[in-house]
C-alpha cells in the first residue's frame, strides 16, 4: 500500500508537458504552470491561502493556546493569570510599573509637550532575504509620514522565486499584483524616494524611533536596505540607541508573565473593541504600536 501511495505521489510531482514545463500537482486535470518553488499553479496557491485564512483560529483562541503552552517558569510572574480582555483590563488598572527613564521624552511628546527630540513610530515588512517590502512611519501626533510598499526593481515573480516557499504568499499579499501582473516590477517608492519623504517629514539622526520588536528587527532591516542602496546607508536615521523597543523596553516590564508579546494578540487583549484586525501590514501595525505605547504611558507611574 505504501509503495502504491509513493508511486502515486511521484507521478503527480512529475507532471510535465511536451515543452518540459512542470505542471500543477493539485489535481490531475490542472494544466497550469507550476509556480516557482511550489508544486501548484498560482491560482491553486491562492485558493489554498484563502482556505487557510478562513480556517485560522481567532485571536482569543490563539491567546488561550499560548496560555496553555507557556513555559512553567512564567507561572509565578505578574500577569500570568490573564485569560481574556476582562482580566487584562483589571490587571492594567492595578499596575504599579514605573516608566523607564528612556521613555520620558515619549510620554512628553504624546501628551503634547514640546520636546527637543521628536518621536516617531515605525514598522516595516521584509522577506526571507532581508529585502524591505513595506514601511510606515507615524509621528507622535498621529500624522502619517509615510506608508508605502517598496519598489525593489525586480518583478513580483522574481522576488518570490528568490525566497523560501514559506514567504511566497506573504510577498504576494503585500504587493497583491493579481495573476496577470506577476511579471510586473514591484510597485511602490524607491528607497531614494523613501529617504526624501522621511527627511521632509522631520526625521533626523536625533529623533526617537519606536518599534515593536525584541532585537531591533525594524532598525536592522531598514538600515541594511539603505546600506545596500548606497554606501553611507541610513546615515540620516538615528543610531540604534535611539530606537526604543515596545516589547523588551516596555510591555515585558508591565506584564512579565504574558503568554505572548505578539503585537496582534496583545493589542486584541488590551483593545478588545478593535476586533480581528489584519496583521503584517506596515500601517496597521504602526497604528497598533502607537496604541500600545499610549496605553503603556497611561498605565505606568
PDB file of C-alpha atoms in Angstrom:
ATOM      1  CA  UNK A   1       0.000   0.000   0.000  1.00  0.00           C
ATOM      2  CA  UNK A   2       2.833   2.375   0.899  1.00  0.00           C
ATOM      3  CA  UNK A   3       4.580   1.663  -2.430  1.00  0.00           C
ATOM      4  CA  UNK A   4       1.370   2.422  -4.349  1.00  0.00           C
ATOM      5  CA  UNK A   5       0.984   5.675  -2.413  1.00  0.00           C
ATOM      6  CA  UNK A   6       4.608   6.678  -3.133  1.00  0.00           C
ATOM      7  CA  UNK A   7       4.246   5.873  -6.845  1.00  0.00           C
ATOM      8  CA  UNK A   8       1.075   7.986  -6.996  1.00  0.00           C
ATOM      9  CA  UNK A   9       2.949  10.855  -5.304  1.00  0.00           C
ATOM     10  CA  UNK A  10       5.899  10.580  -7.720  1.00  0.00           C
ATOM     11  CA  UNK A  11       3.561  10.594 -10.742  1.00  0.00           C
ATOM     12  CA  UNK A  12       1.784  13.727  -9.522  1.00  0.00           C
ATOM     13  CA  UNK A  13       5.021  15.559  -8.679  1.00  0.00           C
ATOM     14  CA  UNK A  14       6.469  14.691 -12.075  1.00  0.00           C
ATOM     15  CA  UNK A  15       3.667  16.219 -14.165  1.00  0.00           C
ATOM     16  CA  UNK A  16       5.279  17.831 -17.179  1.00  0.00           C
ATOM     17  CA  UNK A  17       4.064  18.970 -20.598  1.00  0.00           C
ATOM     18  CA  UNK A  18       5.604  18.391 -24.021  1.00  0.00           C
ATOM     19  CA  UNK A  19       7.642  21.615 -23.702  1.00  0.00           C
ATOM     20  CA  UNK A  20       9.299  20.367 -20.499  1.00  0.00           C
ATOM     21  CA  UNK A  21       7.367  22.762 -18.227  1.00  0.00           C
ATOM     22  CA  UNK A  22       6.453  21.460 -14.762  1.00  0.00           C
ATOM     23  CA  UNK A  23       2.684  21.467 -14.191  1.00  0.00           C
ATOM     24  CA  UNK A  24       0.467  21.956 -11.137  1.00  0.00           C
ATOM     25  CA  UNK A  25       0.056  18.832  -8.991  1.00  0.00           C
ATOM     26  CA  UNK A  26      -3.024  19.919  -7.011  1.00  0.00           C
ATOM     27  CA  UNK A  27      -5.327  17.973  -9.333  1.00  0.00           C
ATOM     28  CA  UNK A  28      -4.611  15.588 -12.203  1.00  0.00           C
ATOM     29  CA  UNK A  29      -6.781  17.694 -14.518  1.00  0.00           C
ATOM     30  CA  UNK A  30      -4.977  21.032 -13.869  1.00  0.00           C
ATOM     31  CA  UNK A  31      -2.624  22.019 -16.700  1.00  0.00           C
ATOM     32  CA  UNK A  32      -1.411  25.280 -15.118  1.00  0.00           C
ATOM     33  CA  UNK A  33       2.317  26.060 -14.964  1.00  0.00           C
ATOM     34  CA  UNK A  34       3.814  25.337 -11.570  1.00  0.00           C
ATOM     35  CA  UNK A  35       4.507  28.476  -9.519  1.00  0.00           C
ATOM     36  CA  UNK A  36       8.221  28.992  -8.631  1.00  0.00           C
ATOM     37  CA  UNK A  37       9.114  26.999  -5.518  1.00  0.00           C
ATOM     38  CA  UNK A  38       5.681  25.326  -5.259  1.00  0.00           C
ATOM     39  CA  UNK A  39       4.012  22.174  -6.577  1.00  0.00           C
ATOM     40  CA  UNK A  40       0.864  24.105  -7.521  1.00  0.00           C
ATOM     41  CA  UNK A  41      -0.060  26.799 -10.019  1.00  0.00           C
ATOM     42  CA  UNK A  42      -0.635  30.401  -8.885  1.00  0.00           C
ATOM     43  CA  UNK A  43      -4.443  30.005  -8.801  1.00  0.00           C
ATOM     44  CA  UNK A  44      -4.350  26.880  -6.644  1.00  0.00           C
ATOM     45  CA  UNK A  45      -1.768  28.514  -4.341  1.00  0.00           C
ATOM     46  CA  UNK A  46      -4.106  31.485  -3.803  1.00  0.00           C
ATOM     47  CA  UNK A  47      -7.107  29.211  -3.215  1.00  0.00           C
ATOM     48  CA  UNK A  48      -5.132  27.284  -0.589  1.00  0.00           C
ATOM     49  CA  UNK A  49      -4.111  30.549   1.103  1.00  0.00           C
ATOM     50  CA  UNK A  50      -7.750  31.706   1.253  1.00  0.00           C
ATOM     51  CA  UNK A  51      -8.801  28.415   2.859  1.00  0.00           C
ATOM     52  CA  UNK A  52      -6.023  28.753   5.463  1.00  0.00           C
ATOM     53  CA  UNK A  53      -7.072  32.319   6.326  1.00  0.00           C
ATOM     54  CA  UNK A  54     -10.726  31.287   6.725  1.00  0.00           C
ATOM     55  CA  UNK A  55      -9.832  28.373   8.998  1.00  0.00           C
ATOM     56  CA  UNK A  56      -7.349  30.327  11.138  1.00  0.00           C
ATOM     57  CA  UNK A  57      -8.240  30.443  14.878  1.00  0.00           C
ATOM     58  CA  UNK A  58      -9.448  33.744  16.336  1.00  0.00           C
ATOM     59  CA  UNK A  59      -7.034  35.887  18.349  1.00  0.00           C
ATOM     60  CA  UNK A  60      -8.684  34.930  21.649  1.00  0.00           C
ATOM     61  CA  UNK A  61      -8.309  31.239  20.727  1.00  0.00           C
ATOM     62  CA  UNK A  62      -4.647  31.760  19.835  1.00  0.00           C
ATOM     63  CA  UNK A  63      -4.117  33.586  23.162  1.00  0.00           C
ATOM     64  CA  UNK A  64      -5.646  30.617  25.019  1.00  0.00           C
ATOM     65  CA  UNK A  65      -3.377  28.227  23.117  1.00  0.00           C
ATOM     66  CA  UNK A  66      -0.294  30.274  24.072  1.00  0.00           C
ATOM     67  CA  UNK A  67      -1.550  30.325  27.672  1.00  0.00           C
ATOM     68  CA  UNK A  68      -1.749  26.525  27.758  1.00  0.00           C
ATOM     69  CA  UNK A  69       1.660  26.045  26.124  1.00  0.00           C
ATOM     70  CA  UNK A  70       3.580  28.702  28.045  1.00  0.00           C
ATOM     71  CA  UNK A  71       6.777  27.899  29.894  1.00  0.00           C
ATOM     72  CA  UNK A  72       6.213  26.803  33.501  1.00  0.00           C
ATOM     73  CA  UNK A  73       8.767  29.420  34.612  1.00  0.00           C
ATOM     74  CA  UNK A  74       6.201  32.131  33.756  1.00  0.00           C
ATOM     75  CA  UNK A  75       3.580  30.826  36.202  1.00  0.00           C
ATOM     76  CA  UNK A  76       4.882  32.857  39.140  1.00  0.00           C
ATOM     77  CA  UNK A  77       5.331  36.086  37.173  1.00  0.00           C
ATOM     78  CA  UNK A  78       2.910  39.014  37.274  1.00  0.00           C
ATOM     79  CA  UNK A  79       0.157  38.807  34.667  1.00  0.00           C
ATOM     80  CA  UNK A  80       0.465  35.043  34.146  1.00  0.00           C
ATOM     81  CA  UNK A  81      -3.202  34.627  35.146  1.00  0.00           C
ATOM     82  CA  UNK A  82      -4.580  36.795  32.317  1.00  0.00           C
ATOM     83  CA  UNK A  83      -7.009  34.665  30.289  1.00  0.00           C
ATOM     84  CA  UNK A  84      -9.103  37.273  28.473  1.00  0.00           C
ATOM     85  CA  UNK A  85      -9.572  41.012  27.871  1.00  0.00           C
ATOM     86  CA  UNK A  86     -11.521  41.408  31.144  1.00  0.00           C
ATOM     87  CA  UNK A  87      -8.575  40.005  33.147  1.00  0.00           C
ATOM     88  CA  UNK A  88      -6.261  42.257  31.149  1.00  0.00           C
ATOM     89  CA  UNK A  89      -8.271  45.402  31.963  1.00  0.00           C
ATOM     90  CA  UNK A  90      -8.335  44.581  35.695  1.00  0.00           C
ATOM     91  CA  UNK A  91      -4.604  43.838  35.738  1.00  0.00           C
ATOM     92  CA  UNK A  92      -3.643  47.063  33.950  1.00  0.00           C
ATOM     93  CA  UNK A  93      -5.876  49.092  36.284  1.00  0.00           C
ATOM     94  CA  UNK A  94      -3.872  47.855  39.275  1.00  0.00           C
ATOM     95  CA  UNK A  95      -0.454  48.081  37.616  1.00  0.00           C
ATOM     96  CA  UNK A  96       2.331  49.694  39.658  1.00  0.00           C
ATOM     97  CA  UNK A  97       5.006  49.542  36.949  1.00  0.00           C
ATOM     98  CA  UNK A  98       7.322  52.560  36.835  1.00  0.00           C
ATOM     99  CA  UNK A  99       8.045  54.075  33.450  1.00  0.00           C
ATOM    100  CA  UNK A 100      11.716  53.549  32.462  1.00  0.00           C
ATOM    101  CA  UNK A 101      13.561  56.905  32.151  1.00  0.00           C
ATOM    102  CA  UNK A 102      14.322  56.386  28.456  1.00  0.00           C
ATOM    103  CA  UNK A 103      10.578  56.713  27.778  1.00  0.00           C
ATOM    104  CA  UNK A 104      10.144  60.121  29.476  1.00  0.00           C
ATOM    105  CA  UNK A 105      10.571  62.022  26.183  1.00  0.00           C
ATOM    106  CA  UNK A 106       7.967  59.783  24.545  1.00  0.00           C
ATOM    107  CA  UNK A 107       5.452  60.452  27.318  1.00  0.00           C
ATOM    108  CA  UNK A 108       6.050  64.192  26.988  1.00  0.00           C
ATOM    109  CA  UNK A 109       5.630  64.091  23.196  1.00  0.00           C
ATOM    110  CA  UNK A 110       2.414  62.053  23.387  1.00  0.00           C
ATOM    111  CA  UNK A 111       0.981  64.454  25.958  1.00  0.00           C
ATOM    112  CA  UNK A 112       1.523  67.366  23.568  1.00  0.00           C
ATOM    113  CA  UNK A 113       4.556  68.937  25.277  1.00  0.00           C
ATOM    114  CA  UNK A 114       7.368  70.403  23.211  1.00  0.00           C
ATOM    115  CA  UNK A 115      10.443  68.167  23.158  1.00  0.00           C
ATOM    116  CA  UNK A 116      13.920  68.531  21.723  1.00  0.00           C
ATOM    117  CA  UNK A 117      13.662  65.037  20.246  1.00  0.00           C
ATOM    118  CA  UNK A 118      10.649  64.326  18.003  1.00  0.00           C
ATOM    119  CA  UNK A 119       9.125  60.835  18.432  1.00  0.00           C
ATOM    120  CA  UNK A 120       8.082  58.535  15.599  1.00  0.00           C
ATOM    121  CA  UNK A 121       6.506  55.071  15.406  1.00  0.00           C
ATOM    122  CA  UNK A 122       7.772  52.736  12.700  1.00  0.00           C
ATOM    123  CA  UNK A 123       7.011  49.308  11.301  1.00  0.00           C
ATOM    124  CA  UNK A 124       8.354  47.516   8.250  1.00  0.00           C
ATOM    125  CA  UNK A 125       7.787  44.231   6.463  1.00  0.00           C
ATOM    126  CA  UNK A 126      10.581  42.217   4.839  1.00  0.00           C
ATOM    127  CA  UNK A 127      11.063  38.892   3.094  1.00  0.00           C
ATOM    128  CA  UNK A 128      13.343  35.960   3.923  1.00  0.00           C
ATOM    129  CA  UNK A 129      16.246  37.546   2.022  1.00  0.00           C
ATOM    130  CA  UNK A 130      16.153  40.785   4.012  1.00  0.00           C
ATOM    131  CA  UNK A 131      14.546  42.851   1.231  1.00  0.00           C
ATOM    132  CA  UNK A 132      12.423  45.707   2.533  1.00  0.00           C
ATOM    133  CA  UNK A 133       8.876  45.226   1.214  1.00  0.00           C
ATOM    134  CA  UNK A 134       6.822  47.856   3.040  1.00  0.00           C
ATOM    135  CA  UNK A 135       7.369  50.686   5.526  1.00  0.00           C
ATOM    136  CA  UNK A 136       5.132  53.005   7.552  1.00  0.00           C
ATOM    137  CA  UNK A 137       6.036  55.823   9.935  1.00  0.00           C
ATOM    138  CA  UNK A 138       3.664  57.836  12.140  1.00  0.00           C
ATOM    139  CA  UNK A 139       4.530  60.895  14.245  1.00  0.00           C
ATOM    140  CA  UNK A 140       3.614  61.280  17.932  1.00  0.00           C
ATOM    141  CA  UNK A 141       0.689  63.493  16.851  1.00  0.00           C
ATOM    142  CA  UNK A 142      -0.710  60.703  14.656  1.00  0.00           C
ATOM    143  CA  UNK A 143       0.378  62.185  11.320  1.00  0.00           C
ATOM    144  CA  UNK A 144       1.261  59.529   8.761  1.00  0.00           C
ATOM    145  CA  UNK A 145       4.729  60.430   7.460  1.00  0.00           C
ATOM    146  CA  UNK A 146       4.924  57.549   5.005  1.00  0.00           C
ATOM    147  CA  UNK A 147       3.002  54.411   4.115  1.00  0.00           C
ATOM    148  CA  UNK A 148       4.264  52.610   1.032  1.00  0.00           C
ATOM    149  CA  UNK A 149       5.382  49.357  -0.490  1.00  0.00           C
ATOM    150  CA  UNK A 150       8.968  49.337  -1.767  1.00  0.00           C
ATOM    151  CA  UNK A 151       9.992  49.183  -5.404  1.00  0.00           C
ATOM    152  CA  UNK A 152      12.766  46.558  -5.319  1.00  0.00           C
ATOM    153  CA  UNK A 153      13.327  46.995  -9.097  1.00  0.00           C
ATOM    154  CA  UNK A 154      12.517  43.341  -9.825  1.00  0.00           C
ATOM    155  CA  UNK A 155       9.256  41.656 -10.759  1.00  0.00           C
ATOM    156  CA  UNK A 156       6.971  40.140  -8.135  1.00  0.00           C
ATOM    157  CA  UNK A 157       7.651  36.725  -9.668  1.00  0.00           C
ATOM    158  CA  UNK A 158      11.447  37.173  -9.392  1.00  0.00           C
ATOM    159  CA  UNK A 159      11.149  38.355  -5.791  1.00  0.00           C
ATOM    160  CA  UNK A 160       9.017  35.335  -4.910  1.00  0.00           C
ATOM    161  CA  UNK A 161      11.319  32.928  -6.756  1.00  0.00           C
ATOM    162  CA  UNK A 162      14.367  34.131  -4.790  1.00  0.00           C
ATOM    163  CA  UNK A 163      12.650  33.434  -1.445  1.00  0.00           C
ATOM    164  CA  UNK A 164      11.870  30.434   0.713  1.00  0.00           C
ATOM    165  CA  UNK A 165       8.398  28.994  -0.174  1.00  0.00           C
ATOM    166  CA  UNK A 166       7.005  29.981   3.235  1.00  0.00           C
ATOM    167  CA  UNK A 167       7.358  33.660   2.209  1.00  0.00           C
ATOM    168  CA  UNK A 168       5.613  33.304  -1.182  1.00  0.00           C
ATOM    169  CA  UNK A 169       2.038  34.007  -0.075  1.00  0.00           C
ATOM    170  CA  UNK A 170       3.282  36.740   2.256  1.00  0.00           C
ATOM    171  CA  UNK A 171       5.077  38.597  -0.567  1.00  0.00           C
ATOM    172  CA  UNK A 172       2.065  38.152  -2.826  1.00  0.00           C
ATOM    173  CA  UNK A 173      -0.253  39.616  -0.166  1.00  0.00           C
ATOM    174  CA  UNK A 174       2.000  42.689   0.234  1.00  0.00           C
ATOM    175  CA  UNK A 175       2.110  43.590  -3.462  1.00  0.00           C
ATOM    176  CA  UNK A 176      -1.213  41.940  -4.462  1.00  0.00           C
ATOM    177  CA  UNK A 177      -0.340  42.032  -8.187  1.00  0.00           C
ATOM    178  CA  UNK A 178      -3.099  39.762  -9.484  1.00  0.00           C
ATOM    179  CA  UNK A 179      -2.325  36.648 -11.511  1.00  0.00           C
ATOM    180  CA  UNK A 180      -1.957  38.656 -14.751  1.00  0.00           C
ATOM    181  CA  UNK A 181       0.700  41.007 -13.334  1.00  0.00           C
ATOM    182  CA  UNK A 182       3.235  38.699 -11.667  1.00  0.00           C
ATOM    183  CA  UNK A 183       5.871  39.786 -14.204  1.00  0.00           C
ATOM    184  CA  UNK A 184       5.366  43.499 -13.408  1.00  0.00           C
ATOM    185  CA  UNK A 185       8.005  45.381 -11.395  1.00  0.00           C
ATOM    186  CA  UNK A 186       7.165  45.590  -7.679  1.00  0.00           C
ATOM    187  CA  UNK A 187       5.026  48.690  -7.145  1.00  0.00           C
ATOM    188  CA  UNK A 188       5.807  51.425  -4.632  1.00  0.00           C
ATOM    189  CA  UNK A 189       8.501  54.000  -3.908  1.00  0.00           C
ATOM    190  CA  UNK A 190      12.231  53.509  -4.380  1.00  0.00           C
ATOM    191  CA  UNK A 191      14.492  53.796  -1.340  1.00  0.00           C
ATOM    192  CA  UNK A 192      15.761  57.187  -2.552  1.00  0.00           C
ATOM    193  CA  UNK A 193      12.174  58.475  -2.621  1.00  0.00           C
ATOM    194  CA  UNK A 194      11.512  56.965   0.816  1.00  0.00           C
ATOM    195  CA  UNK A 195      14.558  58.744   2.253  1.00  0.00           C
ATOM    196  CA  UNK A 196      13.422  62.088   0.794  1.00  0.00           C
ATOM    197  CA  UNK A 197       9.954  61.738   2.366  1.00  0.00           C
ATOM    198  CA  UNK A 198      11.352  60.725   5.764  1.00  0.00           C
ATOM    199  CA  UNK A 199      13.759  63.689   5.834  1.00  0.00           C
ATOM    200  CA  UNK A 200      10.995  66.097   4.749  1.00  0.00           C
ATOM    201  CA  UNK A 201       8.797  64.575   7.462  1.00  0.00           C
ATOM    202  CA  UNK A 202      11.238  65.759  10.129  1.00  0.00           C
ATOM    203  CA  UNK A 203      13.222  62.590  10.887  1.00  0.00           C
ATOM    204  CA  UNK A 204      16.839  63.323  11.823  1.00  0.00           C
ATOM    205  CA  UNK A 205      19.675  61.436  13.474  1.00  0.00           C
ATOM    206  CA  UNK A 206      18.411  62.803  16.841  1.00  0.00           C
ATOM    207  CA  UNK A 207      14.822  61.564  16.518  1.00  0.00           C
ATOM    208  CA  UNK A 208      13.414  58.834  18.755  1.00  0.00           C
ATOM    209  CA  UNK A 209      12.104  55.874  16.759  1.00  0.00           C
ATOM    210  CA  UNK A 210       9.788  53.318  18.398  1.00  0.00           C
ATOM    211  CA  UNK A 211       9.348  49.805  17.034  1.00  0.00           C
ATOM    212  CA  UNK A 212       7.695  46.615  18.295  1.00  0.00           C
ATOM    213  CA  UNK A 213      10.487  44.062  18.488  1.00  0.00           C
ATOM    214  CA  UNK A 214      12.860  42.164  20.740  1.00  0.00           C
ATOM    215  CA  UNK A 215      16.116  42.599  18.820  1.00  0.00           C
ATOM    216  CA  UNK A 216      15.684  45.838  16.825  1.00  0.00           C
ATOM    217  CA  UNK A 217      14.409  43.957  13.768  1.00  0.00           C
ATOM    218  CA  UNK A 218      12.990  47.092  12.106  1.00  0.00           C
ATOM    219  CA  UNK A 219      16.153  49.110  12.727  1.00  0.00           C
ATOM    220  CA  UNK A 220      18.402  46.437  11.207  1.00  0.00           C
ATOM    221  CA  UNK A 221      16.096  45.777   8.235  1.00  0.00           C
ATOM    222  CA  UNK A 222      15.688  49.463   7.323  1.00  0.00           C
ATOM    223  CA  UNK A 223      19.355  50.346   7.891  1.00  0.00           C
ATOM    224  CA  UNK A 224      20.601  47.390   5.785  1.00  0.00           C
ATOM    225  CA  UNK A 225      18.161  48.229   2.994  1.00  0.00           C
ATOM    226  CA  UNK A 226      19.584  51.753   2.735  1.00  0.00           C
ATOM    227  CA  UNK A 227      23.124  50.378   3.120  1.00  0.00           C
ATOM    228  CA  UNK A 228      22.620  48.137   0.075  1.00  0.00           C
ATOM    229  CA  UNK A 229      21.139  51.089  -1.799  1.00  0.00           C
ATOM    230  CA  UNK A 230      24.187  53.328  -1.262  1.00  0.00           C
ATOM    231  CA  UNK A 231      27.475  53.297   0.638  1.00  0.00           C
ATOM    232  CA  UNK A 232      26.508  55.559   3.584  1.00  0.00           C
ATOM    233  CA  UNK A 233      23.352  53.523   4.308  1.00  0.00           C
ATOM    234  CA  UNK A 234      20.794  55.071   6.635  1.00  0.00           C
ATOM    235  CA  UNK A 235      23.111  57.791   7.943  1.00  0.00           C
ATOM    236  CA  UNK A 236      20.140  60.187   8.097  1.00  0.00           C
ATOM    237  CA  UNK A 237      18.450  57.851  10.603  1.00  0.00           C
ATOM    238  CA  UNK A 238      19.098  57.911  14.385  1.00  0.00           C
ATOM    239  CA  UNK A 239      21.577  55.447  15.897  1.00  0.00           C
ATOM    240  CA  UNK A 240      20.434  52.154  17.383  1.00  0.00           C
ATOM    241  CA  UNK A 241      20.425  53.626  20.922  1.00  0.00           C
ATOM    242  CA  UNK A 242      17.564  55.945  19.948  1.00  0.00           C
ATOM    243  CA  UNK A 243      15.358  53.093  18.676  1.00  0.00           C
ATOM    244  CA  UNK A 244      13.089  52.041  21.546  1.00  0.00           C
ATOM    245  CA  UNK A 245      11.594  48.549  21.607  1.00  0.00           C
ATOM    246  CA  UNK A 246       7.935  48.249  22.592  1.00  0.00           C
ATOM    247  CA  UNK A 247       8.330  44.677  23.865  1.00  0.00           C
ATOM    248  CA  UNK A 248      11.592  44.424  25.808  1.00  0.00           C
ATOM    249  CA  UNK A 249      11.729  48.080  26.880  1.00  0.00           C
ATOM    250  CA  UNK A 250       8.100  48.429  27.942  1.00  0.00           C
ATOM    251  CA  UNK A 251       5.427  45.703  27.846  1.00  0.00           C
ATOM    252  CA  UNK A 252       7.648  42.884  29.132  1.00  0.00           C
ATOM    253  CA  UNK A 253       8.052  45.035  32.267  1.00  0.00           C
ATOM    254  CA  UNK A 254       4.323  45.774  32.551  1.00  0.00           C
ATOM    255  CA  UNK A 255       3.267  42.110  32.073  1.00  0.00           C
ATOM    256  CA  UNK A 256       6.302  39.907  32.819  1.00  0.00           C
ATOM    257  CA  UNK A 257       4.170  36.749  32.742  1.00  0.00           C
ATOM    258  CA  UNK A 258       2.363  37.387  29.460  1.00  0.00           C
ATOM    259  CA  UNK A 259       1.959  34.181  27.405  1.00  0.00           C
ATOM    260  CA  UNK A 260       2.584  36.187  24.228  1.00  0.00           C
ATOM    261  CA  UNK A 261       4.080  39.509  23.187  1.00  0.00           C
ATOM    262  CA  UNK A 262       2.918  39.209  19.572  1.00  0.00           C
ATOM    263  CA  UNK A 263       1.572  42.647  18.649  1.00  0.00           C
ATOM    264  CA  UNK A 264      -1.693  41.413  17.120  1.00  0.00           C
ATOM    265  CA  UNK A 265      -2.553  39.178  20.108  1.00  0.00           C
ATOM    266  CA  UNK A 266      -1.576  41.622  22.852  1.00  0.00           C
ATOM    267  CA  UNK A 267      -3.319  44.513  21.082  1.00  0.00           C
ATOM    268  CA  UNK A 268      -6.522  42.421  20.808  1.00  0.00           C
ATOM    269  CA  UNK A 269      -6.376  41.691  24.554  1.00  0.00           C
ATOM    270  CA  UNK A 270      -5.771  45.326  25.536  1.00  0.00           C
ATOM    271  CA  UNK A 271      -8.215  46.761  22.950  1.00  0.00           C
ATOM    272  CA  UNK A 272     -10.928  44.086  22.547  1.00  0.00           C
ATOM    273  CA  UNK A 273     -13.162  46.557  20.706  1.00  0.00           C
ATOM    274  CA  UNK A 274     -10.640  46.616  17.822  1.00  0.00           C
ATOM    275  CA  UNK A 275     -11.820  43.161  16.677  1.00  0.00           C
ATOM    276  CA  UNK A 276      -9.950  40.876  14.290  1.00  0.00           C
ATOM    277  CA  UNK A 277      -7.713  43.464  12.616  1.00  0.00           C
ATOM    278  CA  UNK A 278      -5.302  42.135   9.950  1.00  0.00           C
ATOM    279  CA  UNK A 279      -1.630  41.714  10.817  1.00  0.00           C
ATOM    280  CA  UNK A 280       1.695  42.106   8.997  1.00  0.00           C
ATOM    281  CA  UNK A 281       0.762  45.254   7.097  1.00  0.00           C
ATOM    282  CA  UNK A 282       3.011  48.182   7.971  1.00  0.00           C
ATOM    283  CA  UNK A 283       0.488  50.999   8.528  1.00  0.00           C
ATOM    284  CA  UNK A 284      -1.960  48.893  10.563  1.00  0.00           C
ATOM    285  CA  UNK A 285       0.847  47.516  12.719  1.00  0.00           C
ATOM    286  CA  UNK A 286       2.266  51.017  13.267  1.00  0.00           C
ATOM    287  CA  UNK A 287      -1.139  52.244  14.451  1.00  0.00           C
ATOM    288  CA  UNK A 288      -1.384  49.252  16.815  1.00  0.00           C
ATOM    289  CA  UNK A 289       2.115  50.038  18.082  1.00  0.00           C
ATOM    290  CA  UNK A 290       1.143  53.655  18.804  1.00  0.00           C
ATOM    291  CA  UNK A 291      -1.999  52.480  20.642  1.00  0.00           C
ATOM    292  CA  UNK A 292       0.057  50.101  22.787  1.00  0.00           C
ATOM    293  CA  UNK A 293       2.649  52.735  23.696  1.00  0.00           C
ATOM    294  CA  UNK A 294      -0.052  55.313  24.552  1.00  0.00           C
ATOM    295  CA  UNK A 295      -1.731  52.724  26.768  1.00  0.00           C
ATOM    296  CA  UNK A 296       1.584  51.964  28.467  1.00  0.00           C
ATOM    297  CA  UNK A 297       2.058  55.675  29.193  1.00  0.00           C
ATOM    298  CA  UNK A 298      -1.339  55.674  30.976  1.00  0.00           C
ATOM    299  CA  UNK A 299      -0.606  52.501  32.929  1.00  0.00           C
ATOM    300  CA  UNK A 300       2.938  53.276  34.093  1.00  0.00           C
ATOM    301  CA  UNK A 301       3.583  55.531  37.083  1.00  0.00           C
TER     302      UNK A 301
END
